[in-house]
mmCIF file of C-alpha atoms and ligand atoms in Angstrom:
data_model
loop_
_atom_site.group_PDB
_atom_site.id
_atom_site.type_symbol
_atom_site.label_atom_id
_atom_site.label_comp_id
_atom_site.label_asym_id
_atom_site.label_seq_id
_atom_site.Cartn_x
_atom_site.Cartn_y
_atom_site.Cartn_z
ATOM 1 C CA MET A 12 -24.634 7.318 19.559
ATOM 2 C CA ARG A 13 -25.397 4.987 16.715
ATOM 3 C CA PHE A 14 -22.931 3.708 14.139
ATOM 4 C CA SER A 15 -23.289 6.284 11.335
ATOM 5 C CA THR A 16 -23.007 9.140 13.831
ATOM 6 C CA ARG A 17 -19.938 7.648 15.510
ATOM 7 C CA ALA A 18 -18.321 7.126 12.083
ATOM 8 C CA ILE A 19 -18.472 10.887 11.539
ATOM 9 C CA HIS A 20 -17.876 12.173 15.076
ATOM 10 C CA ALA A 21 -16.016 9.642 17.276
ATOM 11 C CA GLY A 22 -12.522 10.958 17.987
ATOM 12 C CA GLN A 23 -13.239 13.853 15.627
ATOM 13 C CA ASP A 24 -14.266 16.845 17.716
ATOM 14 C CA PRO A 25 -13.436 20.182 16.088
ATOM 15 C CA ASP A 26 -9.710 20.932 16.455
ATOM 16 C CA PRO A 27 -9.094 22.583 19.873
ATOM 17 C CA ALA A 28 -6.377 24.887 18.489
ATOM 18 C CA THR A 29 -8.277 26.327 15.503
ATOM 19 C CA GLY A 30 -11.873 25.082 15.496
ATOM 20 C CA SER A 31 -11.215 23.236 12.236
ATOM 21 C CA VAL A 32 -14.250 20.984 11.665
ATOM 22 C CA THR A 33 -12.167 18.396 9.850
ATOM 23 C CA VAL A 34 -9.366 16.684 11.780
ATOM 24 C CA PRO A 35 -6.185 18.427 10.589
ATOM 25 C CA VAL A 36 -3.288 16.495 9.108
ATOM 26 C CA TYR A 37 -0.623 17.056 11.759
ATOM 27 C CA LEU A 38 2.515 16.878 9.657
ATOM 28 C CA THR A 39 5.044 16.962 12.460
ATOM 29 C CA SER A 40 7.542 14.511 13.865
ATOM 30 C CA THR A 41 8.087 16.190 17.234
ATOM 31 C CA TYR A 42 6.354 18.491 19.769
ATOM 32 C CA GLN A 43 7.430 21.340 22.037
ATOM 33 C CA GLN A 44 7.611 20.165 25.675
ATOM 34 C CA PRO A 45 6.519 22.250 28.689
ATOM 35 C CA GLU A 46 9.953 21.866 30.294
ATOM 36 C CA PRO A 47 12.802 19.324 30.375
ATOM 37 C CA GLY A 48 11.692 16.102 32.025
ATOM 38 C CA LYS A 49 8.004 17.043 31.822
ATOM 39 C CA GLU A 50 6.110 15.630 28.856
ATOM 40 C CA GLY A 51 3.163 17.194 27.048
ATOM 41 C CA LYS A 52 0.360 15.071 25.570
ATOM 42 C CA TYR A 53 2.417 14.470 22.429
ATOM 43 C CA VAL A 54 6.184 13.953 22.349
ATOM 44 C CA TYR A 55 7.225 12.217 19.154
ATOM 45 C CA SER A 56 5.019 11.073 16.254
ATOM 46 C CA ARG A 57 6.093 7.413 16.253
ATOM 47 C CA THR A 58 4.572 7.222 19.747
ATOM 48 C CA ALA A 59 1.479 9.315 19.002
ATOM 49 C CA ASN A 60 0.205 11.900 16.517
ATOM 50 C CA PRO A 61 -3.110 13.792 16.845
ATOM 51 C CA THR A 62 -4.399 12.756 13.393
ATOM 52 C CA ARG A 63 -3.614 9.142 14.230
ATOM 53 C CA THR A 64 -5.219 9.471 17.683
ATOM 54 C CA ALA A 65 -8.457 10.640 16.030
ATOM 55 C CA LEU A 66 -8.444 7.586 13.752
ATOM 56 C CA GLU A 67 -7.607 5.222 16.607
ATOM 57 C CA GLU A 68 -10.446 6.553 18.779
ATOM 58 C CA CYS A 69 -12.891 6.324 15.889
ATOM 59 C CA LEU A 70 -11.888 2.724 15.082
ATOM 60 C CA ALA A 71 -12.231 1.699 18.742
ATOM 61 C CA SER A 72 -15.737 3.139 18.802
ATOM 62 C CA LEU A 73 -16.847 1.496 15.539
ATOM 63 C CA GLU A 74 -15.628 -1.950 16.645
ATOM 64 C CA GLU A 75 -17.312 -1.691 20.071
ATOM 65 C CA GLY A 76 -13.849 -1.742 21.635
ATOM 66 C CA ARG A 77 -12.056 0.583 24.028
ATOM 67 C CA TYR A 78 -8.691 0.936 22.310
ATOM 68 C CA GLY A 79 -7.665 1.246 18.670
ATOM 69 C CA LEU A 80 -4.194 1.304 17.173
ATOM 70 C CA ALA A 81 -3.405 2.268 13.588
ATOM 71 C CA PHE A 82 -0.600 0.696 11.545
ATOM 72 C CA SER A 83 1.065 1.267 8.196
ATOM 73 C CA SER A 84 -0.626 -1.811 6.659
ATOM 74 C CA GLY A 85 -2.819 -4.751 7.584
ATOM 75 C CA MET A 86 0.327 -6.881 7.601
ATOM 76 C CA ALA A 87 2.051 -4.418 9.955
ATOM 77 C CA ALA A 88 -0.890 -4.746 12.373
ATOM 78 C CA THR A 89 -0.727 -8.545 12.124
ATOM 79 C CA THR A 90 3.052 -8.603 12.596
ATOM 80 C CA THR A 91 2.800 -6.404 15.687
ATOM 81 C CA ILE A 92 0.228 -8.734 17.275
ATOM 82 C CA LEU A 93 2.447 -11.750 16.584
ATOM 83 C CA LEU A 94 5.485 -9.998 18.070
ATOM 84 C CA SER A 95 3.742 -10.127 21.438
ATOM 85 C CA LEU A 96 4.472 -13.890 21.426
ATOM 86 C CA LYS A 97 7.676 -15.612 22.514
ATOM 87 C CA LYS A 98 9.828 -18.307 20.938
ATOM 88 C CA GLY A 99 8.097 -21.670 21.368
ATOM 89 C CA ASP A 100 4.560 -20.232 21.495
ATOM 90 C CA HIS A 101 1.918 -21.897 19.352
ATOM 91 C CA VAL A 102 -0.803 -20.406 17.129
ATOM 92 C CA VAL A 103 -3.871 -22.166 15.729
ATOM 93 C CA ALA A 104 -5.040 -20.501 12.517
ATOM 94 C CA GLY A 105 -7.754 -21.038 9.949
ATOM 95 C CA ASP A 106 -6.540 -23.003 6.931
ATOM 96 C CA ASP A 107 -7.741 -20.419 4.405
ATOM 97 C CA ILE A 108 -6.637 -17.188 6.086
ATOM 98 C CA TYR A 109 -5.409 -14.289 3.944
ATOM 99 C CA GLY A 110 -2.420 -15.422 1.844
ATOM 100 C CA GLY A 111 -0.137 -12.669 3.157
ATOM 101 C CA THR A 112 -0.889 -13.713 6.748
ATOM 102 C CA TYR A 113 -0.094 -17.347 5.927
ATOM 103 C CA ARG A 114 3.137 -16.263 4.221
ATOM 104 C CA LEU A 115 4.150 -14.146 7.236
ATOM 105 C CA PHE A 116 3.500 -17.051 9.620
ATOM 106 C CA GLU A 117 5.236 -19.707 7.505
ATOM 107 C CA GLN A 118 8.081 -17.872 5.776
ATOM 108 C CA VAL A 119 8.995 -15.277 8.391
ATOM 109 C CA LEU A 120 7.790 -16.024 11.921
ATOM 110 C CA ARG A 121 8.490 -19.751 11.913
ATOM 111 C CA ASN A 122 12.179 -18.763 11.675
ATOM 112 C CA TYR A 123 11.799 -17.037 15.047
ATOM 113 C CA GLY A 124 10.593 -20.196 16.762
ATOM 114 C CA LEU A 125 6.814 -19.628 16.638
ATOM 115 C CA GLN A 126 4.697 -22.691 15.861
ATOM 116 C CA PHE A 127 1.595 -22.748 13.644
ATOM 117 C CA THR A 128 -1.166 -25.293 13.042
ATOM 118 C CA TYR A 129 -3.834 -24.731 10.377
ATOM 119 C CA VAL A 130 -7.299 -26.237 10.616
ATOM 120 C CA ASN A 131 -10.724 -25.708 9.051
ATOM 121 C CA PRO A 132 -12.441 -23.576 11.731
ATOM 122 C CA GLU A 133 -15.901 -24.015 10.188
ATOM 123 C CA ASN A 134 -15.992 -26.971 12.528
ATOM 124 C CA PRO A 135 -14.901 -25.606 15.960
ATOM 125 C CA GLU A 136 -13.922 -29.129 17.067
ATOM 126 C CA ASN A 137 -10.996 -28.944 14.628
ATOM 127 C CA VAL A 138 -9.740 -25.870 16.504
ATOM 128 C CA GLU A 139 -10.244 -27.519 19.886
ATOM 129 C CA ARG A 140 -8.252 -30.587 18.808
ATOM 130 C CA ALA A 141 -5.372 -28.412 17.546
ATOM 131 C CA VAL A 142 -4.962 -26.508 20.828
ATOM 132 C CA ARG A 143 -1.814 -27.374 22.794
ATOM 133 C CA LYS A 144 -0.443 -26.391 26.193
ATOM 134 C CA ASN A 145 1.624 -23.632 24.549
ATOM 135 C CA THR A 146 -1.185 -22.225 22.354
ATOM 136 C CA ARG A 147 -1.304 -18.455 22.876
ATOM 137 C CA LEU A 148 -3.324 -17.253 19.885
ATOM 138 C CA ILE A 149 -6.189 -18.474 17.760
ATOM 139 C CA TRP A 150 -6.394 -16.621 14.444
ATOM 140 C CA ILE A 151 -9.583 -16.566 12.361
ATOM 141 C CA GLU A 152 -11.101 -14.693 9.455
ATOM 142 C CA THR A 153 -14.813 -14.733 8.682
ATOM 143 C CA PRO A 154 -16.028 -14.863 5.974
ATOM 144 C CA THR A 155 -12.934 -16.461 4.488
ATOM 145 C CA ASN A 156 -11.257 -15.501 1.262
ATOM 146 C CA PRO A 157 -12.172 -16.386 -1.493
ATOM 147 C CA LEU A 158 -14.711 -19.100 -0.607
ATOM 148 C CA MET A 159 -16.769 -17.007 1.835
ATOM 149 C CA ARG A 160 -16.894 -19.721 4.490
ATOM 150 C CA ILE A 161 -18.300 -18.597 7.831
ATOM 151 C CA VAL A 162 -16.581 -19.175 11.162
ATOM 152 C CA ASP A 163 -18.652 -19.118 14.371
ATOM 153 C CA ILE A 164 -16.845 -16.456 16.424
ATOM 154 C CA ARG A 165 -18.668 -17.278 19.663
ATOM 155 C CA GLN A 166 -17.907 -21.012 19.500
ATOM 156 C CA ILE A 167 -14.234 -20.377 18.779
ATOM 157 C CA SER A 168 -14.046 -17.812 21.595
ATOM 158 C CA LYS A 169 -15.259 -20.437 24.084
ATOM 159 C CA ILE A 170 -12.345 -22.631 23.012
ATOM 160 C CA SER A 171 -9.827 -19.782 23.239
ATOM 161 C CA LYS A 172 -10.988 -18.831 26.751
ATOM 162 C CA LYS A 173 -10.695 -22.424 27.938
ATOM 163 C CA ALA A 174 -7.179 -22.570 26.478
ATOM 164 C CA HIS A 175 -6.174 -19.172 27.972
ATOM 165 C CA ALA A 176 -5.317 -18.089 24.447
ATOM 166 C CA LEU A 177 -6.323 -14.836 22.757
ATOM 167 C CA LEU A 178 -8.770 -14.969 19.863
ATOM 168 C CA VAL A 179 -7.884 -12.653 16.973
ATOM 169 C CA ALA A 180 -10.489 -12.037 14.262
ATOM 170 C CA ASP A 181 -9.530 -10.430 10.963
ATOM 171 C CA ASN A 182 -12.677 -8.397 10.233
ATOM 172 C CA THR A 183 -11.493 -6.855 6.953
ATOM 173 C CA PHE A 184 -14.128 -8.524 4.751
ATOM 174 C CA MET A 185 -17.144 -7.396 6.792
ATOM 175 C CA SER A 186 -15.981 -4.019 8.124
ATOM 176 C CA PRO A 187 -17.253 -2.899 11.553
ATOM 177 C CA TYR A 188 -20.534 -1.819 9.940
ATOM 178 C CA LEU A 189 -21.556 -5.420 9.341
ATOM 179 C CA GLN A 190 -19.792 -7.382 12.095
ATOM 180 C CA ASN A 191 -18.208 -6.671 15.492
ATOM 181 C CA PRO A 192 -16.171 -9.735 16.555
ATOM 182 C CA LEU A 193 -15.387 -8.249 20.015
ATOM 183 C CA ALA A 194 -19.098 -8.399 20.819
ATOM 184 C CA HIS A 195 -19.007 -12.142 20.096
ATOM 185 C CA GLY A 196 -16.010 -12.940 22.280
ATOM 186 C CA ALA A 197 -12.941 -12.109 20.168
ATOM 187 C CA ASP A 198 -10.095 -10.450 22.110
ATOM 188 C CA ILE A 199 -8.515 -8.531 19.234
ATOM 189 C CA VAL A 200 -9.940 -7.368 15.910
ATOM 190 C CA VAL A 201 -7.495 -6.742 13.102
ATOM 191 C CA HIS A 202 -8.236 -4.772 9.922
ATOM 192 C CA SER A 203 -6.620 -4.002 6.661
ATOM 193 C CA THR A 204 -7.948 -0.422 6.470
ATOM 194 C CA THR A 205 -6.752 -0.557 2.855
ATOM 195 C CA LYS A 206 -10.088 -2.209 2.063
ATOM 196 C CA TYR A 207 -13.599 -1.101 3.171
ATOM 197 C CA LEU A 208 -12.542 1.319 5.925
ATOM 198 C CA GLY A 209 -10.432 3.391 3.531
ATOM 199 C CA GLY A 210 -12.866 2.426 0.813
ATOM 200 C CA HIS A 211 -11.393 4.277 -2.146
ATOM 201 C CA SER A 212 -8.373 2.144 -3.128
ATOM 202 C CA ASP A 213 -6.052 5.056 -2.414
ATOM 203 C CA LEU A 214 -4.066 3.965 0.654
ATOM 204 C CA ILE A 215 -2.481 1.063 2.531
ATOM 205 C CA GLY A 216 -3.218 0.806 6.256
ATOM 206 C CA GLY A 217 -4.040 -1.498 9.143
ATOM 207 C CA ALA A 218 -5.497 -1.473 12.649
ATOM 208 C CA THR A 219 -6.007 -3.444 15.848
ATOM 209 C CA ILE A 220 -8.906 -2.929 18.265
ATOM 210 C CA THR A 221 -9.420 -4.460 21.709
ATOM 211 C CA LYS A 222 -11.377 -3.971 24.937
ATOM 212 C CA ASP A 223 -8.687 -5.516 27.122
ATOM 213 C CA GLU A 224 -6.375 -3.094 28.914
ATOM 214 C CA ASP A 225 -3.476 -5.574 29.240
ATOM 215 C CA VAL A 226 -3.645 -6.531 25.582
ATOM 216 C CA GLU A 227 -3.761 -2.857 24.638
ATOM 217 C CA SER A 228 -0.752 -1.902 26.740
ATOM 218 C CA ARG A 229 1.289 -4.709 25.162
ATOM 219 C CA LEU A 230 0.243 -3.759 21.632
ATOM 220 C CA LYS A 231 0.754 -0.046 22.213
ATOM 221 C CA TYR A 232 4.228 -0.703 23.581
ATOM 222 C CA LEU A 233 5.015 -2.769 20.473
ATOM 223 C CA GLN A 234 3.474 -0.202 18.117
ATOM 224 C CA ASN A 235 6.008 2.318 19.412
ATOM 225 C CA ALA A 236 8.899 -0.115 19.825
ATOM 226 C CA VAL A 237 8.508 -1.723 16.378
ATOM 227 C CA GLY A 238 7.402 1.464 14.633
ATOM 228 C CA ALA A 239 5.127 0.165 11.850
ATOM 229 C CA ILE A 240 2.935 3.267 12.073
ATOM 230 C CA PRO A 241 0.965 5.099 9.364
ATOM 231 C CA GLY A 242 1.743 8.679 8.394
ATOM 232 C CA PRO A 243 -0.764 11.413 9.307
ATOM 233 C CA LEU A 244 -1.946 11.857 5.708
ATOM 234 C CA ASP A 245 -2.873 8.172 5.465
ATOM 235 C CA CYS A 246 -4.681 8.432 8.828
ATOM 236 C CA TYR A 247 -6.633 11.395 7.457
ATOM 237 C CA LEU A 248 -7.587 9.424 4.331
ATOM 238 C CA VAL A 249 -8.872 6.492 6.400
ATOM 239 C CA LEU A 250 -10.905 8.882 8.585
ATOM 240 C CA ARG A 251 -12.326 10.486 5.465
ATOM 241 C CA GLY A 252 -13.247 7.067 4.079
ATOM 242 C CA ILE A 253 -14.883 6.003 7.350
ATOM 243 C CA LYS A 254 -17.299 8.954 7.259
ATOM 244 C CA THR A 255 -19.169 7.264 4.381
ATOM 245 C CA LEU A 256 -18.644 3.650 5.503
ATOM 246 C CA ALA A 257 -22.288 3.113 6.481
ATOM 247 C CA VAL A 258 -23.760 4.350 3.180
ATOM 248 C CA ARG A 259 -21.103 2.564 1.141
ATOM 249 C CA MET A 260 -21.656 -0.761 2.909
ATOM 250 C CA GLU A 261 -25.426 -0.522 2.367
ATOM 251 C CA ARG A 262 -24.826 -0.202 -1.378
ATOM 252 C CA HIS A 263 -22.107 -2.897 -1.419
ATOM 253 C CA ASN A 264 -24.628 -5.193 0.286
ATOM 254 C CA GLU A 265 -27.417 -4.419 -2.160
ATOM 255 C CA ASN A 266 -25.277 -4.642 -5.286
ATOM 256 C CA ALA A 267 -23.619 -7.897 -4.214
ATOM 257 C CA ARG A 268 -27.005 -9.467 -3.472
ATOM 258 C CA THR A 269 -28.296 -8.543 -6.934
ATOM 259 C CA ILE A 270 -25.154 -9.882 -8.591
ATOM 260 C CA SER A 271 -25.196 -13.099 -6.561
ATOM 261 C CA GLU A 272 -28.784 -13.669 -7.737
ATOM 262 C CA PHE A 273 -27.812 -12.935 -11.349
ATOM 263 C CA LEU A 274 -24.872 -15.354 -11.153
ATOM 264 C CA SER A 275 -26.986 -18.086 -9.529
ATOM 265 C CA LYS A 276 -29.216 -18.064 -12.632
ATOM 266 C CA GLN A 277 -26.335 -18.287 -15.120
ATOM 267 C CA PRO A 278 -26.172 -21.700 -16.835
ATOM 268 C CA LYS A 279 -22.390 -21.315 -17.153
ATOM 269 C CA VAL A 280 -21.960 -20.911 -13.390
ATOM 270 C CA GLU A 281 -21.468 -24.050 -11.319
ATOM 271 C CA LYS A 282 -21.656 -22.491 -7.847
ATOM 272 C CA VAL A 283 -21.893 -19.062 -6.204
ATOM 273 C CA ASN A 284 -20.284 -18.408 -2.804
ATOM 274 C CA TYR A 285 -22.080 -15.539 -1.068
ATOM 275 C CA PRO A 286 -23.332 -15.390 2.539
ATOM 276 C CA GLY A 287 -26.565 -13.738 1.377
ATOM 277 C CA LEU A 288 -27.835 -16.667 -0.690
ATOM 278 C CA PRO A 289 -31.005 -18.064 0.890
ATOM 279 C CA ASP A 290 -29.727 -21.657 0.782
ATOM 280 C CA HIS A 291 -26.425 -20.888 2.534
ATOM 281 C CA PRO A 292 -25.725 -23.825 4.885
ATOM 282 C CA GLN A 293 -24.538 -21.514 7.713
ATOM 283 C CA ARG A 294 -27.599 -19.214 7.757
ATOM 284 C CA GLY A 295 -27.959 -19.505 11.535
ATOM 285 C CA ILE A 296 -24.446 -18.257 12.304
ATOM 286 C CA ILE A 297 -24.720 -15.553 9.627
ATOM 287 C CA LYS A 298 -27.866 -14.183 11.257
ATOM 288 C CA ARG A 299 -26.307 -14.218 14.697
ATOM 289 C CA GLN A 300 -22.990 -12.493 13.997
ATOM 290 C CA MET A 301 -23.443 -10.484 10.764
ATOM 291 C CA ARG A 302 -25.707 -7.498 10.046
ATOM 292 C CA GLY A 303 -25.450 -7.909 6.287
ATOM 293 C CA ASN A 304 -23.641 -10.035 3.760
ATOM 294 C CA GLY A 305 -21.030 -7.661 2.422
ATOM 295 C CA GLY A 306 -19.715 -6.907 -1.036
ATOM 296 C CA MET A 307 -17.473 -9.929 -1.597
ATOM 297 C CA LEU A 308 -18.444 -13.055 -3.499
ATOM 298 C CA SER A 309 -16.870 -15.758 -5.610
ATOM 299 C CA PHE A 310 -18.205 -18.169 -8.210
ATOM 300 C CA GLN A 311 -17.096 -21.270 -9.983
ATOM 301 C CA LEU A 312 -17.406 -21.284 -13.729
ATOM 302 C CA LYS A 313 -18.341 -24.416 -15.656
ATOM 303 C CA GLY A 314 -15.203 -24.167 -17.692
ATOM 304 C CA SER A 315 -11.453 -23.834 -17.874
ATOM 305 C CA PHE A 316 -8.840 -21.282 -16.866
ATOM 306 C CA ASN A 317 -8.949 -20.051 -20.474
ATOM 307 C CA GLN A 318 -12.652 -19.334 -20.238
ATOM 308 C CA CYS A 319 -12.128 -17.478 -16.970
ATOM 309 C CA LYS A 320 -9.506 -15.350 -18.726
ATOM 310 C CA LYS A 321 -11.859 -14.700 -21.642
ATOM 311 C CA LEU A 322 -14.652 -13.667 -19.295
ATOM 312 C CA LEU A 323 -12.421 -11.320 -17.300
ATOM 313 C CA ASN A 324 -10.860 -9.791 -20.407
ATOM 314 C CA SER A 325 -14.211 -8.949 -21.975
ATOM 315 C CA LEU A 326 -15.447 -6.831 -19.052
ATOM 316 C CA ARG A 327 -15.393 -3.037 -19.303
ATOM 317 C CA ILE A 328 -16.557 -1.820 -15.874
ATOM 318 C CA PHE A 329 -15.087 -4.515 -13.613
ATOM 319 C CA THR A 330 -11.331 -3.982 -13.386
ATOM 320 C CA VAL A 331 -9.118 -7.055 -13.282
ATOM 321 C CA ALA A 332 -7.161 -6.404 -10.077
ATOM 322 C CA GLU A 333 -6.278 -7.782 -6.671
ATOM 323 C CA SER A 334 -7.472 -6.076 -3.462
ATOM 324 C CA LEU A 335 -11.078 -5.291 -2.541
ATOM 325 C CA GLY A 336 -13.400 -3.010 -0.635
ATOM 326 C CA GLY A 337 -13.141 0.091 -2.824
ATOM 327 C CA VAL A 338 -16.003 1.954 -4.482
ATOM 328 C CA GLU A 339 -15.099 0.435 -7.855
ATOM 329 C CA SER A 340 -15.860 -3.172 -8.800
ATOM 330 C CA LEU A 341 -12.859 -5.472 -9.081
ATOM 331 C CA ILE A 342 -12.678 -9.004 -10.413
ATOM 332 C CA GLU A 343 -9.866 -11.519 -10.204
ATOM 333 C CA HIS A 344 -8.823 -15.134 -10.736
ATOM 334 C CA PRO A 345 -7.495 -16.394 -7.357
ATOM 335 C CA ALA A 346 -5.545 -19.387 -8.764
ATOM 336 C CA SER A 347 -3.375 -17.134 -10.959
ATOM 337 C CA MET A 348 -3.527 -13.910 -8.908
ATOM 338 C CA THR A 349 -4.238 -13.545 -5.153
ATOM 339 C CA HIS A 350 -3.647 -17.220 -4.370
ATOM 340 C CA ALA A 351 -0.971 -18.028 -6.972
ATOM 341 C CA SER A 352 1.658 -18.331 -4.215
ATOM 342 C CA VAL A 353 -0.380 -21.077 -2.500
ATOM 343 C CA PRO A 354 0.918 -24.432 -3.823
ATOM 344 C CA ARG A 355 -1.571 -26.074 -6.227
ATOM 345 C CA GLU A 356 -1.997 -29.088 -3.968
ATOM 346 C CA ARG A 357 -2.981 -26.880 -1.017
ATOM 347 C CA ARG A 358 -5.273 -24.787 -3.261
ATOM 348 C CA THR A 359 -7.072 -27.898 -4.463
ATOM 349 C CA LYS A 360 -7.457 -29.150 -0.895
ATOM 350 C CA LEU A 361 -9.040 -25.827 0.113
ATOM 351 C CA GLY A 362 -11.376 -25.802 -2.899
ATOM 352 C CA ILE A 363 -9.738 -22.903 -4.743
ATOM 353 C CA SER A 364 -10.102 -24.424 -8.190
ATOM 354 C CA ASP A 365 -8.746 -23.063 -11.490
ATOM 355 C CA ASP A 366 -12.277 -22.081 -12.539
ATOM 356 C CA LEU A 367 -12.982 -19.913 -9.464
ATOM 357 C CA ILE A 368 -13.490 -16.154 -9.899
ATOM 358 C CA ARG A 369 -13.622 -13.611 -7.031
ATOM 359 C CA VAL A 370 -15.530 -10.350 -7.196
ATOM 360 C CA SER A 371 -15.344 -7.236 -5.034
ATOM 361 C CA VAL A 372 -18.676 -5.641 -5.897
ATOM 362 C CA GLY A 373 -18.415 -1.852 -5.972
ATOM 363 C CA ILE A 374 -21.068 0.810 -5.553
ATOM 364 C CA GLU A 375 -21.635 1.646 -9.236
ATOM 365 C CA ASP A 376 -25.157 1.392 -10.695
ATOM 366 C CA VAL A 377 -25.926 -2.297 -10.405
ATOM 367 C CA GLU A 378 -27.680 -2.379 -13.811
ATOM 368 C CA ASP A 379 -24.386 -1.431 -15.445
ATOM 369 C CA LEU A 380 -22.579 -4.130 -13.466
ATOM 370 C CA VAL A 381 -25.081 -6.818 -14.487
ATOM 371 C CA GLN A 382 -24.905 -5.671 -18.121
ATOM 372 C CA ASP A 383 -21.112 -5.869 -17.996
ATOM 373 C CA LEU A 384 -21.184 -9.422 -16.602
ATOM 374 C CA ASN A 385 -23.743 -10.376 -19.249
ATOM 375 C CA ARG A 386 -21.279 -9.209 -21.893
ATOM 376 C CA GLY A 387 -18.633 -11.396 -20.261
ATOM 377 C CA PHE A 388 -20.825 -14.500 -20.267
ATOM 378 C CA LYS A 389 -21.752 -13.955 -23.924
ATOM 379 C CA ALA A 390 -18.031 -13.883 -24.770
ATOM 380 C CA ILE A 391 -17.371 -17.414 -23.472
HETATM 381 C C1 PLP B 8 -5.589 -7.150 2.411
HETATM 382 C C2 PLP B 8 -5.802 -8.014 3.577
HETATM 383 C C3 PLP B 8 -4.843 -8.106 4.601
HETATM 384 C C4 PLP B 8 -3.497 -7.409 4.517
HETATM 385 O O1 PLP B 8 -3.624 -6.045 4.557
HETATM 386 P P1 PLP B 8 -2.610 -5.018 3.830
HETATM 387 O O2 PLP B 8 -3.209 -3.708 4.122
HETATM 388 O O3 PLP B 8 -2.588 -5.376 2.371
HETATM 389 O O4 PLP B 8 -1.261 -5.227 4.454
HETATM 390 C C5 PLP B 8 -5.144 -8.907 5.698
HETATM 391 N N1 PLP B 8 -6.303 -9.584 5.782
HETATM 392 C C6 PLP B 8 -7.235 -9.527 4.812
HETATM 393 C C7 PLP B 8 -8.502 -10.292 4.979
HETATM 394 C C8 PLP B 8 -7.024 -8.747 3.688
HETATM 395 O O5 PLP B 8 -7.956 -8.716 2.724
#
């Protein structure tokens, strides 16, 4: 079956008990057992719940994996992966990974004796040089946030295999509709289902997907042992969102392309970061590993923080908010919002300047979005 069909049907056969076409929300913590000492398919909902199983099977299918696990947030999924490491293990990570992931690594997991090195993975040699004897994980995101840099999954996977380390790819920005990192050599895909998979800005959730049986058994053990699981209602909402993922992503793609072209022509814009721009320096890698360019972009204004504020405040359709991937368009100022906790010096080094604006392009009528941005530019 092809993607759009799997999004609607994988893991979602009509309910065996009732024939319900939609996967029911199984609001139960525990299950009747056939007899003492003999377990049924479900025992206790931290371990497994039928609504969650449906979501996990669907996610595995969409990411071209064999096993999916759902978590209560993207960070819960990330934490669970990291808990498979031991004191003294080393992780190589991209230097502009999601801020919450960086915070977890530096402020929480370092205290438990894990070691982290951050490099720019746009150049795979940087990753290769950072690998040590005790490197167990390589952690990448592509495209990166908010500068939309592209990381070559296949090149990095060659390095991780040589190092006997697992390659984890955070695929939140692309969604499985536009990119399948497992098909390019990643060992684990992680998602914040809060974003495109959920798609309606109405839930917090996360997921891991893998093809590897050993990796799966370790993660599944930890999912149950640690317990950072989503409730059945949240699983239902993600499944509901996934049913329209393909059509939503098509529109996100189209709208973001139109807006990136509009921004490129603006005299007040210094630079637009969007994988779909024809002069993107990493076109070759984009073509190889992505099936579209997604709905995320950022641009640098020729101006100050004050002008950014003025622009954002004068918009009526774009909502000034963090997060991304919902049907509605969001706009934000990374230096004072999503990336405010990154020290200025580090921000400057990464290229996240005070005049950078990030946009999550929604699926509204693009003419209205362009008109709204036009209003913003006239105001500065
Ligand atoms: C939002 C996000 C996360 C964290 O997910 P939560 O659901 O907020 O815990 C991780 N990675 C990326 C790329 C994200 O955008």
